[in-house]
Short mmCIF file of C-alpha atoms in Angstrom, two decimals:
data_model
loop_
_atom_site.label_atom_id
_atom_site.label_comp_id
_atom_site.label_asym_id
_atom_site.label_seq_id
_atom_site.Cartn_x
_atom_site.Cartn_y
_atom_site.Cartn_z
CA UNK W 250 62.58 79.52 79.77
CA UNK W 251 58.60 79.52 79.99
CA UNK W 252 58.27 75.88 79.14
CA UNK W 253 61.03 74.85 81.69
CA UNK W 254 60.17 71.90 83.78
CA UNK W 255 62.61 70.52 85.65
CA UNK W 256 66.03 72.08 86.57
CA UNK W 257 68.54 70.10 88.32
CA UNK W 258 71.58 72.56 89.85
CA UNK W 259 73.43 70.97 91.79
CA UNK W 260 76.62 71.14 93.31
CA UNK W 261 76.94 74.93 91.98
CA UNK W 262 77.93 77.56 94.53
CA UNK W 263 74.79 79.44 94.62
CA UNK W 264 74.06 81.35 97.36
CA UNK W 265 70.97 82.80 96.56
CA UNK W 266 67.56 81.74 94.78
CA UNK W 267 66.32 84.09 91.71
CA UNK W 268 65.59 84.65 88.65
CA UNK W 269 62.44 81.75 88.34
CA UNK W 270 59.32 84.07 88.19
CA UNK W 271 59.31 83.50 84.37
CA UNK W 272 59.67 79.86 84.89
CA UNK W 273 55.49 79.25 84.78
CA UNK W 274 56.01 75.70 84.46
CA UNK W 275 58.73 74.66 86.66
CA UNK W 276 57.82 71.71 88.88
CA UNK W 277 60.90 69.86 89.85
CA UNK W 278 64.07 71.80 91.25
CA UNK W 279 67.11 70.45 92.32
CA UNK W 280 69.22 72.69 93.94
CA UNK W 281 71.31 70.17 96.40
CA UNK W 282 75.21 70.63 97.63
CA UNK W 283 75.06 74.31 97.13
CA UNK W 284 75.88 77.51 99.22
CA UNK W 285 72.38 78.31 100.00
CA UNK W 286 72.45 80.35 103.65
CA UNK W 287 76.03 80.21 103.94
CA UNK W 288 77.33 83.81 102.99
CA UNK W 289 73.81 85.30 103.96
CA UNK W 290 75.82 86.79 106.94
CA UNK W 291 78.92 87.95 105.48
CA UNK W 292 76.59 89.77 102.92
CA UNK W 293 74.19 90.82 105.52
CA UNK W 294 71.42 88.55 103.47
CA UNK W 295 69.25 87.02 105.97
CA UNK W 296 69.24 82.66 105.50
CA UNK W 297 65.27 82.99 104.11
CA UNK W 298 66.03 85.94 101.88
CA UNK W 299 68.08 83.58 99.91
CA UNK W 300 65.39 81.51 99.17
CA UNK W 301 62.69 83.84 98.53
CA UNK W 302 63.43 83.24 94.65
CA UNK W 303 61.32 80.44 95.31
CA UNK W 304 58.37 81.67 96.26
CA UNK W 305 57.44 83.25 92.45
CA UNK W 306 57.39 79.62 91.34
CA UNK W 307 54.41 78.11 92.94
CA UNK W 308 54.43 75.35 90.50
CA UNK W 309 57.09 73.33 92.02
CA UNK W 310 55.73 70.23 93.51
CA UNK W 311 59.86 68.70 94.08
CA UNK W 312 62.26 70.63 95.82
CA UNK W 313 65.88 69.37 96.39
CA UNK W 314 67.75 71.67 98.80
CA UNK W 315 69.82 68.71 100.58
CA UNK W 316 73.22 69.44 101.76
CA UNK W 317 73.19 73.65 101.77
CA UNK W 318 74.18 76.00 104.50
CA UNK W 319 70.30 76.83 105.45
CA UNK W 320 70.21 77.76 109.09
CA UNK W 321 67.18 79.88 109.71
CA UNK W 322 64.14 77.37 111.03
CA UNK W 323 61.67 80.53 109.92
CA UNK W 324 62.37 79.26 106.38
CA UNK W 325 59.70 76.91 107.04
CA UNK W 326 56.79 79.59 107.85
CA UNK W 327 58.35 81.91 105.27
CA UNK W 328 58.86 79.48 102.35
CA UNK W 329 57.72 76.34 102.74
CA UNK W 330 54.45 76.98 103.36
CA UNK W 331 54.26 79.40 100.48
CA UNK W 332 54.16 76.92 97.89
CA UNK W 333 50.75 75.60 97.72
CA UNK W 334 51.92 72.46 95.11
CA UNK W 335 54.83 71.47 97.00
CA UNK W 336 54.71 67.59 97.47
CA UNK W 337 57.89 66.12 97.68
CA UNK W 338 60.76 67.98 99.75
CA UNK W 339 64.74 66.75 100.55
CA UNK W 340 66.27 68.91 103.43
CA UNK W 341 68.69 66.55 104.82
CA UNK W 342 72.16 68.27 105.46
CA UNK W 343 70.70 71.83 106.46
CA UNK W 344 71.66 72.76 110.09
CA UNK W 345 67.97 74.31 110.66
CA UNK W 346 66.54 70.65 110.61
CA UNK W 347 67.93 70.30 114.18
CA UNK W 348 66.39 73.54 115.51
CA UNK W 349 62.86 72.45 114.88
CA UNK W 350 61.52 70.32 117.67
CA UNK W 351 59.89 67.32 115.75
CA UNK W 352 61.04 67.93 112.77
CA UNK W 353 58.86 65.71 110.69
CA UNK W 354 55.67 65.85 112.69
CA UNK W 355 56.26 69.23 112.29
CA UNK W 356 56.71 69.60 108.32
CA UNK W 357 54.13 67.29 107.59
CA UNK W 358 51.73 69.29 109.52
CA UNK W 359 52.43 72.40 108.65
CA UNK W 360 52.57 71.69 105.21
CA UNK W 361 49.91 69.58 104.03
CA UNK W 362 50.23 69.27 100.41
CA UNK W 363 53.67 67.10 101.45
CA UNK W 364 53.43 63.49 99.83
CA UNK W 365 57.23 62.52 101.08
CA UNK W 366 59.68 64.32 103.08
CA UNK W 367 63.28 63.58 103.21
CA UNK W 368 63.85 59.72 102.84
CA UNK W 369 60.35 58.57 102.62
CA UNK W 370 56.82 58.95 101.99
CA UNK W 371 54.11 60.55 104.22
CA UNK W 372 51.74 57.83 104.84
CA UNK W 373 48.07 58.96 105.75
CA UNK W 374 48.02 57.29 109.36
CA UNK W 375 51.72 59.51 109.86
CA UNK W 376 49.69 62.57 108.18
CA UNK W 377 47.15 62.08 111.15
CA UNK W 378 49.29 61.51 113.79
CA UNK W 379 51.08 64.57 113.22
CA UNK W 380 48.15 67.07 112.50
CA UNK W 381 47.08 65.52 116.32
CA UNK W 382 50.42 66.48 117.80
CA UNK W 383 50.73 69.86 116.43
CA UNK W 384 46.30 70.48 117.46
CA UNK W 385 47.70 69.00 121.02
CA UNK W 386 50.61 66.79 122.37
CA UNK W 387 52.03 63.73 122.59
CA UNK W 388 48.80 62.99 124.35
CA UNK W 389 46.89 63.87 121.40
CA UNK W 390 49.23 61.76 119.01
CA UNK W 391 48.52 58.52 121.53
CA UNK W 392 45.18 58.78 120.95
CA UNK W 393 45.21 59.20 117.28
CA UNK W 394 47.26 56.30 117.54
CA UNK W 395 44.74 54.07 119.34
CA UNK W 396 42.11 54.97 116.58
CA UNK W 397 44.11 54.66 113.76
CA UNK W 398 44.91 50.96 115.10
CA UNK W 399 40.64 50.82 115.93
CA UNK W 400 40.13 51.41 112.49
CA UNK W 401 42.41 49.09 111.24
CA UNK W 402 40.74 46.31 113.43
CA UNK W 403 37.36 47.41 112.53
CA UNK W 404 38.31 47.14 108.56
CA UNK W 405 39.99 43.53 109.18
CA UNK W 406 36.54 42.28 110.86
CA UNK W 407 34.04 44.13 107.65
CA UNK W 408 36.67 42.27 105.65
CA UNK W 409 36.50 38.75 106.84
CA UNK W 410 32.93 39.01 107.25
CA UNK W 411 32.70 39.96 103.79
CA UNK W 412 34.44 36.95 102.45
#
């Protein structure tokens, strides 16, 4: 399956990610309402292990895992992050998604090739708002803020002159 570009799985019971390192040209993967994390401790697989299958297919840019059993927030570090095309990425419905403080800011910064996450897209002024909070704070975000709404004055003004 060399040629394979988009493979849409859902609702199977798969519990574990594999198999896709021959699958060179695989860029969209749906793999929603599955098992994904859930027997990892039964079977003594730890939550990311089941989704390591993942990371010998860098050429995914969409990746569908809404609605699995994914419970390990180190997924993130240990996955995520690992695929350097990834642009558009559906977690809803994972318990992990609750144990990462600022969930969004979070993704978005930490993964920067991200072009929508979840149930919308990553807008640029977002993009910078979160790389401030994860460099500093909320502080750091408030500020962004205030010169993301500068700029925006700034532009209006070049623009009216201009016409």
């Amino acid at each position: 399956m060399t040629e394979l570009a988009n493979l849409n799985i859902t609702k199977n019971v798969i519990y574990k990610i594999d198999g896709l390192e021959n699958c060179k040209k695989l860029s969209n993967l749906n793999i929603s309402f599955n098992k994904l994390g859930k027997y990892a401790e039964k079977d003594n697989i730890p939550c990311v292990e089941s989704l390591l299958g993942l990371i010998s297919c860098p050429s995914i840019t969409t990746l569908d895992l809404q609605n699995n059993y994914i419970t390990d927030a180190n997924v993130v570090e240990e996955i995520f992050e690992k695929l350097p095309n990834l642009a558009v990425l559906y977690l809803k419905g994972n318990p992990f998604i609750r144990k990462i403080k600022n969930y969004r800011k979070t993704l978005i910064a930490r993964i920067p090739s991200l072009t929508y996450l979840d149930d919308r897209p990553i807008e640029e002024a977002e993009r910078r708002r979160a790389y401030a909070f994860a460099e500093g704070n909320e502080d750091a975000e408030k500020l962004e803020m205030i010169k993301i709404k500068q700029e925006a004055v700034e532009k209006r003004e070049v623009a009216l002159t201009t016409f």
